[in-house]
Short mmCIF file of C-alpha atoms in Angstrom, two decimals:
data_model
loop_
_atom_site.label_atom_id
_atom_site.label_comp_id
_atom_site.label_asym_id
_atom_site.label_seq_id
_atom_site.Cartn_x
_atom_site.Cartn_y
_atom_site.Cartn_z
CA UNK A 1 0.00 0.00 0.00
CA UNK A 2 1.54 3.23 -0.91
CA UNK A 3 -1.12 5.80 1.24
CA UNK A 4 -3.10 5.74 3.79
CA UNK A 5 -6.42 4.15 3.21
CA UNK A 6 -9.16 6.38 2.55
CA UNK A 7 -11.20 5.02 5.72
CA UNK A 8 -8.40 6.19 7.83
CA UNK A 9 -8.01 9.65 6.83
CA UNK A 10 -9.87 12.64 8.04
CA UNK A 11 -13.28 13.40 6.04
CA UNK A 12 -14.10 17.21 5.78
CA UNK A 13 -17.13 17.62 3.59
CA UNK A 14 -17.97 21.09 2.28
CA UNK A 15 -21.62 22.05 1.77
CA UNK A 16 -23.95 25.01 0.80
CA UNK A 17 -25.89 26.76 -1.97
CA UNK A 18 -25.13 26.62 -5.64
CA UNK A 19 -21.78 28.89 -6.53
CA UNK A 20 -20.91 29.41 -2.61
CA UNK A 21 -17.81 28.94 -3.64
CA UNK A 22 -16.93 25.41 -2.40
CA UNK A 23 -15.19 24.08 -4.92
CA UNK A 24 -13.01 27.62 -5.77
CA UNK A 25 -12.45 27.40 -1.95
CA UNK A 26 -11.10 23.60 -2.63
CA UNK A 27 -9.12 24.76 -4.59
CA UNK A 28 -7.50 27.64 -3.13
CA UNK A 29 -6.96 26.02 0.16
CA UNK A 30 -5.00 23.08 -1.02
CA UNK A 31 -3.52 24.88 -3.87
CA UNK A 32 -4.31 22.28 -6.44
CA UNK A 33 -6.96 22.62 -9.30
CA UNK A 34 -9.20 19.67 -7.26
CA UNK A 35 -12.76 20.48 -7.91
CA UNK A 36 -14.20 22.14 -11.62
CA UNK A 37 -15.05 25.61 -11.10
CA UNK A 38 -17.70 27.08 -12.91
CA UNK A 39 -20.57 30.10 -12.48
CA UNK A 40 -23.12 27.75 -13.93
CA UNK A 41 -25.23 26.44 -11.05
CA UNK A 42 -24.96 22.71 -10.71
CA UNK A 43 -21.35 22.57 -12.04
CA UNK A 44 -21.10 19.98 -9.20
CA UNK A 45 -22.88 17.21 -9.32
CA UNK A 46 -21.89 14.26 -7.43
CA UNK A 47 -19.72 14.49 -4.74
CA UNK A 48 -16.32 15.24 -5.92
CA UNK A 49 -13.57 13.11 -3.40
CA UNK A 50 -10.41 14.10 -3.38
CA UNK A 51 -7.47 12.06 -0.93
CA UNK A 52 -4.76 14.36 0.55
CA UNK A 53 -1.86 15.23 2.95
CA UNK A 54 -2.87 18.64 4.49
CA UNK A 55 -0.70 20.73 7.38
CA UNK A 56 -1.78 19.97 10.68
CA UNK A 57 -4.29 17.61 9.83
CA UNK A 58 -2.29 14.64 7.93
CA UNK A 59 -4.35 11.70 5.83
CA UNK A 60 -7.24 13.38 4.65
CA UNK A 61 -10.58 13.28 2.41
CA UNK A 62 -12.28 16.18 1.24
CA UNK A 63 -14.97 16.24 -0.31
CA UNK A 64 -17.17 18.25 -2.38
CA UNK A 65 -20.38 18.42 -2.47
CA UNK A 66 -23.65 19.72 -4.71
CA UNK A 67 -25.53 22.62 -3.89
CA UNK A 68 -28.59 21.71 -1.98
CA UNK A 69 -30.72 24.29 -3.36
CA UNK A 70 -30.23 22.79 -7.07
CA UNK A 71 -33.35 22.41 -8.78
CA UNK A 72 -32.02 20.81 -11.58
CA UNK A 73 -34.36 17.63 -12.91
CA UNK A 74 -31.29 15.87 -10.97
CA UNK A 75 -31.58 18.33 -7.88
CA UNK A 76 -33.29 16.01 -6.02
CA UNK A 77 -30.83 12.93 -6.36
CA UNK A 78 -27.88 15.24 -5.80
CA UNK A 79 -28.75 16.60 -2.77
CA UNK A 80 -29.69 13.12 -1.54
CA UNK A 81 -26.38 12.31 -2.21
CA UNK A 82 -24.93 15.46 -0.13
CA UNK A 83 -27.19 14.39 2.69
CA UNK A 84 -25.71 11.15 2.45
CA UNK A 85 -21.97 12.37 2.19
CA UNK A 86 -22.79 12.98 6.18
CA UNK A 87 -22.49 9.38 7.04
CA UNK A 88 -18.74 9.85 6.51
CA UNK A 89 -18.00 13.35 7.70
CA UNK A 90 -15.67 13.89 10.39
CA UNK A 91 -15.76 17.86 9.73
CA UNK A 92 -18.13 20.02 8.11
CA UNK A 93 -17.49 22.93 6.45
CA UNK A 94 -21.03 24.97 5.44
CA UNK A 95 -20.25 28.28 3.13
CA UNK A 96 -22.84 30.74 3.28
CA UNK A 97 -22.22 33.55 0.14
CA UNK A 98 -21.55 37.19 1.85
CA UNK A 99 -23.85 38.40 -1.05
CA UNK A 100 -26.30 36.65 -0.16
CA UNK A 101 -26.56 37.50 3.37
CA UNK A 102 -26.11 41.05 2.04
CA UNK A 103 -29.08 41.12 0.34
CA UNK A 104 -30.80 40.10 3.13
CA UNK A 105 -32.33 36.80 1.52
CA UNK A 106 -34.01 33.49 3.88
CA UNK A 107 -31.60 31.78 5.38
CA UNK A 108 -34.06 28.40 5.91
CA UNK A 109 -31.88 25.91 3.86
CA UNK A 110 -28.59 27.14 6.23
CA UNK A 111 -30.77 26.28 9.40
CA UNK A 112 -32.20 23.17 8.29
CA UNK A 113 -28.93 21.83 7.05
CA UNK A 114 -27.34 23.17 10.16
CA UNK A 115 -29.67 21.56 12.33
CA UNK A 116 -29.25 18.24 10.25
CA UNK A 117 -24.99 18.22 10.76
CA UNK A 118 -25.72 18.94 14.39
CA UNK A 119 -28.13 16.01 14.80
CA UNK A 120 -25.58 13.81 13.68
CA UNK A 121 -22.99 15.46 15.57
CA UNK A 122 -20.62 16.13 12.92
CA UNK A 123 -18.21 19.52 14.08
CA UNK A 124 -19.34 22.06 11.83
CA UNK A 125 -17.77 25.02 10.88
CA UNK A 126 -19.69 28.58 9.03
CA UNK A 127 -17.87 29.95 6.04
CA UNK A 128 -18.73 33.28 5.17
CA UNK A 129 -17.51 32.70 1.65
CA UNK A 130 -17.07 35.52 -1.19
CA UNK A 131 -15.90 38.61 1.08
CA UNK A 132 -14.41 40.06 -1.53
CA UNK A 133 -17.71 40.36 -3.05
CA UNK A 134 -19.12 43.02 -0.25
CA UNK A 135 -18.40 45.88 2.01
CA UNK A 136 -17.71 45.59 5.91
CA UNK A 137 -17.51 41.78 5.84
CA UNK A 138 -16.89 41.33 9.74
CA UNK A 139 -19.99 43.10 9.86
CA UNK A 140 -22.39 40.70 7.40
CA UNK A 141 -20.61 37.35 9.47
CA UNK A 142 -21.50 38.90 13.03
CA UNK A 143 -25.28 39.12 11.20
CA UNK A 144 -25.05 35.36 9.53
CA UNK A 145 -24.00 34.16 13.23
CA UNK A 146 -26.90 36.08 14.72
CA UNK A 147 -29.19 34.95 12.44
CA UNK A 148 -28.12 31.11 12.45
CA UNK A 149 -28.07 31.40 16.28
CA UNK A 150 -24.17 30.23 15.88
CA UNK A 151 -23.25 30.90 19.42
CA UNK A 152 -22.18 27.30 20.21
CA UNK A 153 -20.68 26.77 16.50
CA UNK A 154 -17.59 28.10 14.83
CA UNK A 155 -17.67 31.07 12.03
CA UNK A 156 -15.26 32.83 9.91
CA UNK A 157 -15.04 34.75 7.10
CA UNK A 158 -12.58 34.18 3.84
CA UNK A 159 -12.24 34.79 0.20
CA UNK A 160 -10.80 32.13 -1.80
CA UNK A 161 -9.93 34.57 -4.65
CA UNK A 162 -7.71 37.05 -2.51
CA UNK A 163 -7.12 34.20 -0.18
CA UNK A 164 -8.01 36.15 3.19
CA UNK A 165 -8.98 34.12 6.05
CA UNK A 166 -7.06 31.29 4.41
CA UNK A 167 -4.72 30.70 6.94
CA UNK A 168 -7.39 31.10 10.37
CA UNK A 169 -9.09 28.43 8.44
CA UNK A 170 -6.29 26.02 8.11
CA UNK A 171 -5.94 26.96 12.13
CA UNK A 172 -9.25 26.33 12.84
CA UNK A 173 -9.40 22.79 11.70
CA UNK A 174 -6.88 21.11 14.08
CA UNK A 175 -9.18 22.44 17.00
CA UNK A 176 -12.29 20.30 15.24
CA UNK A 177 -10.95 17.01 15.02
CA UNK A 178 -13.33 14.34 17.22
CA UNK A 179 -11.26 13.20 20.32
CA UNK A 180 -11.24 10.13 19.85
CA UNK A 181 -9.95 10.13 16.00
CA UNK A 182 -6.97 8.29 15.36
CA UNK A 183 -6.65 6.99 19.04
CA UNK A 184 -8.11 3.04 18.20
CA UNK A 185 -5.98 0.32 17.30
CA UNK A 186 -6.76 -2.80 15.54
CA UNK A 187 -5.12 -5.46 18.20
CA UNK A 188 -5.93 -2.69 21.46
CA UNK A 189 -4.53 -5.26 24.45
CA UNK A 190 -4.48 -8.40 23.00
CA UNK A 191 -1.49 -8.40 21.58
CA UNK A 192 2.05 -6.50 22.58
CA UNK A 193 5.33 -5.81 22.22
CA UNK A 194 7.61 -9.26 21.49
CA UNK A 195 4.34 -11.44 21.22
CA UNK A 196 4.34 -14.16 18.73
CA UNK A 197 1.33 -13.75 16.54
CA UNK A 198 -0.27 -16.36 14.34
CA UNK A 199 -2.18 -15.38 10.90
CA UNK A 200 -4.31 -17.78 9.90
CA UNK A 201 -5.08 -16.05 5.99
CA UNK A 202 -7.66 -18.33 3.30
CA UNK A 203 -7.13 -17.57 -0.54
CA UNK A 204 -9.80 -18.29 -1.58
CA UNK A 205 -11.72 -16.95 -4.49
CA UNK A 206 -12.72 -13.39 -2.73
CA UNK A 207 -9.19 -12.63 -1.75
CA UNK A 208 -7.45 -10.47 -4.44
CA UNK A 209 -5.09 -12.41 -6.89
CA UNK A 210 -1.76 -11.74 -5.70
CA UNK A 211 -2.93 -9.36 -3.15
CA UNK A 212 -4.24 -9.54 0.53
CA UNK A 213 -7.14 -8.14 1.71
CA UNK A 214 -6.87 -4.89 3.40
CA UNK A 215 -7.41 -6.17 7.09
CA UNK A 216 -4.88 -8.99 6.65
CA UNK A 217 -2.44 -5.85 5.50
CA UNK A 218 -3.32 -3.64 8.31
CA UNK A 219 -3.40 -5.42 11.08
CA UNK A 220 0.02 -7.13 9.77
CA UNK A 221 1.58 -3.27 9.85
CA UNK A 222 0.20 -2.72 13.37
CA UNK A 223 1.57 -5.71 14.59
CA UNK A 224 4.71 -4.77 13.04
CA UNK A 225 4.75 -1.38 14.26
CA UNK A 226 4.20 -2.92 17.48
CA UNK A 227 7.19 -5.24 17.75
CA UNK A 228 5.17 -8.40 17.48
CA UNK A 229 6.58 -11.80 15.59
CA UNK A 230 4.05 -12.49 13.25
CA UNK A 231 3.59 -16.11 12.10
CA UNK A 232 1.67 -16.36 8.49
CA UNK A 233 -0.53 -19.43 7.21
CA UNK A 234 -3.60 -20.57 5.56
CA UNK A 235 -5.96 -22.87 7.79
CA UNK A 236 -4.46 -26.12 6.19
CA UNK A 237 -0.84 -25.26 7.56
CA UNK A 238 -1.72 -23.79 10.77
CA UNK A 239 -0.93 -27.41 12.68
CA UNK A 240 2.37 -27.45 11.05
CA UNK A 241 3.01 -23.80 11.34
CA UNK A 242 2.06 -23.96 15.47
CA UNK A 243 4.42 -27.15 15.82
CA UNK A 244 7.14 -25.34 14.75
CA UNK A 245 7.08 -22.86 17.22
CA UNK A 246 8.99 -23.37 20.53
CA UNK A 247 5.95 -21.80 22.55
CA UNK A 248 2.49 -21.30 21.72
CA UNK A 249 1.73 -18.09 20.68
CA UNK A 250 -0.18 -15.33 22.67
CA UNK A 251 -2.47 -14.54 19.72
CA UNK A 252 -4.50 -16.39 16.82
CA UNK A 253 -5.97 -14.14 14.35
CA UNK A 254 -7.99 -16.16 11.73
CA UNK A 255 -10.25 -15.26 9.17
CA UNK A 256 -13.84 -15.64 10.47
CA UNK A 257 -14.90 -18.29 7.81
CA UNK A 258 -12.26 -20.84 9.28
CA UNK A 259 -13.37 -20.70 12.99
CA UNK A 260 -14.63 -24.49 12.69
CA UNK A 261 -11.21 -25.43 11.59
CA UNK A 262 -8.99 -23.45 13.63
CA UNK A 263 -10.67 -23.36 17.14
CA UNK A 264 -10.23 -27.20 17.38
CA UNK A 265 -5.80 -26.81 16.79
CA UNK A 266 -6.23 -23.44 19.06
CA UNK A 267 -3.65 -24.55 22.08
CA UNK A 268 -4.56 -23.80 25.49
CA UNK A 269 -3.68 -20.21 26.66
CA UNK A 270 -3.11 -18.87 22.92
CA UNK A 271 -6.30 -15.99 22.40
CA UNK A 272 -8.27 -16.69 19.54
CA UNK A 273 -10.11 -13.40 17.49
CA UNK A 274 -10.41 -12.80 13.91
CA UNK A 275 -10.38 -9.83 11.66
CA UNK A 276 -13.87 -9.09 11.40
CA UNK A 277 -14.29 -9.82 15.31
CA UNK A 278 -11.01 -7.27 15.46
CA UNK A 279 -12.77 -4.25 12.48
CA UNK A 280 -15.87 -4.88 14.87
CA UNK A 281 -14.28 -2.78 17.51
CA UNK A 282 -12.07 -1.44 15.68
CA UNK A 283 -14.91 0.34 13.31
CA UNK A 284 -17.91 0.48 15.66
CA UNK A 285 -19.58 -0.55 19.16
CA UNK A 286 -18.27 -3.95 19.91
CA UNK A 287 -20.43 -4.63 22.77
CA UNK A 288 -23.43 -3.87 20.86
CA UNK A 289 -22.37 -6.00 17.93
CA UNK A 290 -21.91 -9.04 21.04
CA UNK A 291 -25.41 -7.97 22.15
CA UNK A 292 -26.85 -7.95 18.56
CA UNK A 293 -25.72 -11.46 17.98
CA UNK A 294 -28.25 -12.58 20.79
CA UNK A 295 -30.64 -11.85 18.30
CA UNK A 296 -29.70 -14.80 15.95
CA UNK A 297 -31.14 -17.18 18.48
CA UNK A 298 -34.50 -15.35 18.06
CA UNK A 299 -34.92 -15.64 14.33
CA UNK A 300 -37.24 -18.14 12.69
CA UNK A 301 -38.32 -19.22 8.89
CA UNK A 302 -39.85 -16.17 8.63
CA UNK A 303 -37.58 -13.34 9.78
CA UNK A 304 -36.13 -10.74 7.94
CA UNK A 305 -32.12 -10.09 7.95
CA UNK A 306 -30.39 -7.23 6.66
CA UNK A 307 -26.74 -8.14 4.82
CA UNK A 308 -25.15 -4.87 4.73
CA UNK A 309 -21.14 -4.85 2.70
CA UNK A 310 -19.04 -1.95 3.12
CA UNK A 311 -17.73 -2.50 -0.85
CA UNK A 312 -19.04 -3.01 -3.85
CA UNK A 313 -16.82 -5.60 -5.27
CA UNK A 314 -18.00 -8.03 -7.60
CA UNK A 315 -19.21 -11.36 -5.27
CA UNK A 316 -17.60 -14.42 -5.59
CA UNK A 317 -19.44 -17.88 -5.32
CA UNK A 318 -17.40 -18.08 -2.00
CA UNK A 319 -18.55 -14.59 -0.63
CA UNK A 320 -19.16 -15.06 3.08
CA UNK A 321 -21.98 -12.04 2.85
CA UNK A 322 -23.73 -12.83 -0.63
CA UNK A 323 -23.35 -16.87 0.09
CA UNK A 324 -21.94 -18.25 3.64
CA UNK A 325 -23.96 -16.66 5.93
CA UNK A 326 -27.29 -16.39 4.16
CA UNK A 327 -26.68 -20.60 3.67
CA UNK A 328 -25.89 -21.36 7.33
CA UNK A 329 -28.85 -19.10 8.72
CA UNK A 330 -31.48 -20.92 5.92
CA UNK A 331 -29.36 -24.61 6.75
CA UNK A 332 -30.42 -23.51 10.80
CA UNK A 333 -33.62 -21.57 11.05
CA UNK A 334 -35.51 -22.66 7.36
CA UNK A 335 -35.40 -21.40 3.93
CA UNK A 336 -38.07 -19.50 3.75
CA UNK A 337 -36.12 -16.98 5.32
CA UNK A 338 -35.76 -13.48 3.62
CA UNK A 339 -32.14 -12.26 3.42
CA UNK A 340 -31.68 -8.86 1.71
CA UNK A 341 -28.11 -7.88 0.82
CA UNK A 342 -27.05 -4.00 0.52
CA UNK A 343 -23.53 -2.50 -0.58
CA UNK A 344 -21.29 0.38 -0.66
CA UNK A 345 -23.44 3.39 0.56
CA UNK A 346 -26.82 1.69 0.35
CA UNK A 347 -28.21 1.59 3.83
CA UNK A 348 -32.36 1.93 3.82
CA UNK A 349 -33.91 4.53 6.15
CA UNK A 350 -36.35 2.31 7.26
CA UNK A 351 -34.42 -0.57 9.45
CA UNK A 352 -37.64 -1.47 11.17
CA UNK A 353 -38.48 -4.54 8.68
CA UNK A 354 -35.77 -6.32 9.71
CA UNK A 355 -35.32 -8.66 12.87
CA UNK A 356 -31.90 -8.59 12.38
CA UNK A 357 -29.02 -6.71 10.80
CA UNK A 358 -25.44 -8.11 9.90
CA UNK A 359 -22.69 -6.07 8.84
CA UNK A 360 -19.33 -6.16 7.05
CA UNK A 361 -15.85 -5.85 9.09
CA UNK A 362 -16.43 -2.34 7.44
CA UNK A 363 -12.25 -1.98 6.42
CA UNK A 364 -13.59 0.14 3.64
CA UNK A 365 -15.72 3.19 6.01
CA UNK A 366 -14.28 5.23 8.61
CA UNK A 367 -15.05 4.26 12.03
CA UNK A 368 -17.53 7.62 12.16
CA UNK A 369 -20.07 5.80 9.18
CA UNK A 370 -19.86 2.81 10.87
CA UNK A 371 -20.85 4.32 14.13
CA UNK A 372 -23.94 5.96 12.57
CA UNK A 373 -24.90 3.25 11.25
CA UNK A 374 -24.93 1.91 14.50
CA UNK A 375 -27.10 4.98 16.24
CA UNK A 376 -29.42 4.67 13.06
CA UNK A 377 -30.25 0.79 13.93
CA UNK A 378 -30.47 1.42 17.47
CA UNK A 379 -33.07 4.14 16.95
CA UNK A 380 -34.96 1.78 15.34
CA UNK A 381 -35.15 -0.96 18.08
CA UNK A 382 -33.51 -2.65 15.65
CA UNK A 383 -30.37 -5.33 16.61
CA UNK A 384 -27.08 -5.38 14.62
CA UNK A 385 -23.71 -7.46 14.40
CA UNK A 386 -21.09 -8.04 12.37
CA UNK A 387 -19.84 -10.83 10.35
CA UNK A 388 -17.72 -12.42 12.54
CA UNK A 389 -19.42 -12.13 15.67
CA UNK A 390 -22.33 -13.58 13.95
CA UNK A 391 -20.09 -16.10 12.69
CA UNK A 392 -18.35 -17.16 16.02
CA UNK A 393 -22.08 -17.26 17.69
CA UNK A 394 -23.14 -19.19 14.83
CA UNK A 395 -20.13 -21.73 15.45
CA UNK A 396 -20.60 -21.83 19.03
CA UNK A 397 -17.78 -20.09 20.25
CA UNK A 398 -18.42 -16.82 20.65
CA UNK A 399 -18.00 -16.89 24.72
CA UNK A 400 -14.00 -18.31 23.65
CA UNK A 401 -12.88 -15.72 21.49
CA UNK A 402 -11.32 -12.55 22.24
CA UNK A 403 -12.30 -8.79 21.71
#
């Protein structure tokens, strides 16, 4: 891997009218010609996503977004697109035009949209954008705060063109990031400095030809980075591979499909997880994901689980989402069961239908998405878990595995 993955770098979405100026502001921040700039309303249409190293904030993803007052015939699918960009946002920035507040015009959109980031309490910063525009703009952003009732959010005022208020932008930032980003670790406590590690890795059809999957590559770095001896094998070498070591090893890190197979040669004292198990906290609410898998005890013929994948990769005939677990929750509770399967950013509104939801390890989201995910089920009453939890329940060893 040659950069940071996208789901661990900061997201800072940019949002507001039609020619705000968010993608000249793009532009002028990062000094590179990023996002198409254009006076034609709509110019942006999907979100534009752009990875990058910025000062002070490292690994990051910004991204662009449409105006949500286009009333284009595609208005409506674009802005439901913005509105979804905020599953991913760490940061928002929302430009308000000075000429526009100059002319005294309804600010409703701002304050619904405003009122939207802070219900899904995503750090949100007011861009006064265009100063250059007007007269007195300290003036006009002391009236935008006022009228937005900003006194618990951030404001400031810039123009991308002369590039004032560039810099207390870039200084604003830092201050914004969630406490808690960039503090998890994949292997947290189970695994330290000088421990002997085992990887237990299937190649099987879903795992990229010559390539591992990006789990299997991340949690080998951290391991690495933590001192660790890491031991590498597929589930048909792990005896061999374990007999050659002089001590049993303090960790076992398998992929979830081979619990039957590996649990058995597990020796006594080694801790036994997987990747999915490990993404599961690593990602989102582990506990809850435990708790969710209580659920699968409670389905029947005629339940209703949601399959939810983080990518949108072409499914093998092996898939564990698309195949494995859909076949060994029809082989237990009936086939009449009804197992819908959604990917990438497809997530329905409604969760209510469902008795159960099961998701991906997630290694392609930030831990933020996953985590409203999370909230969204939970709203709804409605139980969740993730692939290898579900798969360790389903397998009976749920209780012996580590987390």
């Amino acid at each position: 891997m040659q950069q940071t993955p996208r789901a661990e770098r900061l997201h800072i979405v940019l949002y507001g009218r039609c020619n705000s100026g968010k993608s000249t502001l793009i532009n002028s921040w990062t000094g590179q010609d990023i996002a198409l700039v254009s006076d034609t309303p709509g110019t942006t249409t999907d979100p534009v996503v752009k990875a990058i190293e910025l000062p002070h904030l490292g690994a990051c993803v910004i991204i662009d977004t449409a105006g949500y007052d286009d009333g284009s015939g595609l208005g409506e699918q674009r802005v439901s697109r913005s509105l979804r960009s905020m599953e991913q946002a760490h940061i928002a920035l929302l430009l308000v035009a000075a000429p526009l507040v100059a002319r005294g015009e309804d600010l409703g959109l701002e304050r619904a949209w405003l009122q939207e980031l802070k219900g899904r309490k995503i750090a949100t910063l007011v861009v006064l954008s265009q100063t250059d525009r007007v007269e007195q703009p300290e003036v006009l952003l002391a009236e935008l705060s006022t009228r937005l009732g900003l006194s618990d959010m951030q404001a400031l005022a810039l123009s991308a063109h002369t590039r004032e208020g560039i810099s207390q932008l870039k200084d604003a930032l830092p201050r914004m990031l969630p406490e808690d980003f960039g503090s998890q670790t994949i292997t947290r406590g189970l695994a330290e400095r000088g421990d002997v590690v085992v990887l237990v890795m299937p190649q099987d059809q879903s795992a990229p030809k010559g390539r591992l999957i990006l789990p299997q590559v991340q949690t080998t770095r951290e391991l690495l980075d933590k001192g660790c001896t890491i031991v590498s094998c597929t589930p048909d070498t792990l005896a061999h591979s374990l007999a050659s070591l002089a001590v049993p090893p303090r960790l076992i890190i398998t992929d979830s499909q081979a619990f039957p197979s590996v649990y058995p040669l597990k020796p006594e004292g080694s801790l036994l997880t997987s990747f999915s198990v490990l993404f599961a906290a690593y990602k989102g609410d582990i506990d809850l994901f435990v708790e969710g898998a209580r659920a699968i005890e409670r389905l029947t013929d005629q339940s209703r689980v949601l399959i939810a994948e983080a990518c949108t990769h072409a499914p093998a005939s092996e898939d564990i989402g698309r195949a494995k677990i859909p076949a060994l929750l029809r082989k237990r509770y009936g086939q009449s069961m009804t197992i819908d399967v959604v990917s990438g950013m497809d997530y329905p509104e409604d969760l209510g239908q469902y008795d159960l939801i099961i998701h991906c390890g997630a290694c392609m989201f930030n831990r933020a998405h996953v985590l409203r995910r999370i909230a969204r089920a939970s709203n709804q009453q409605v139980p969740i878990t993730n692939y290898g939890i579900c798969l360790a329940y389903l397998t009976g060893i749920l209780d012996k595995i580590s987390y």
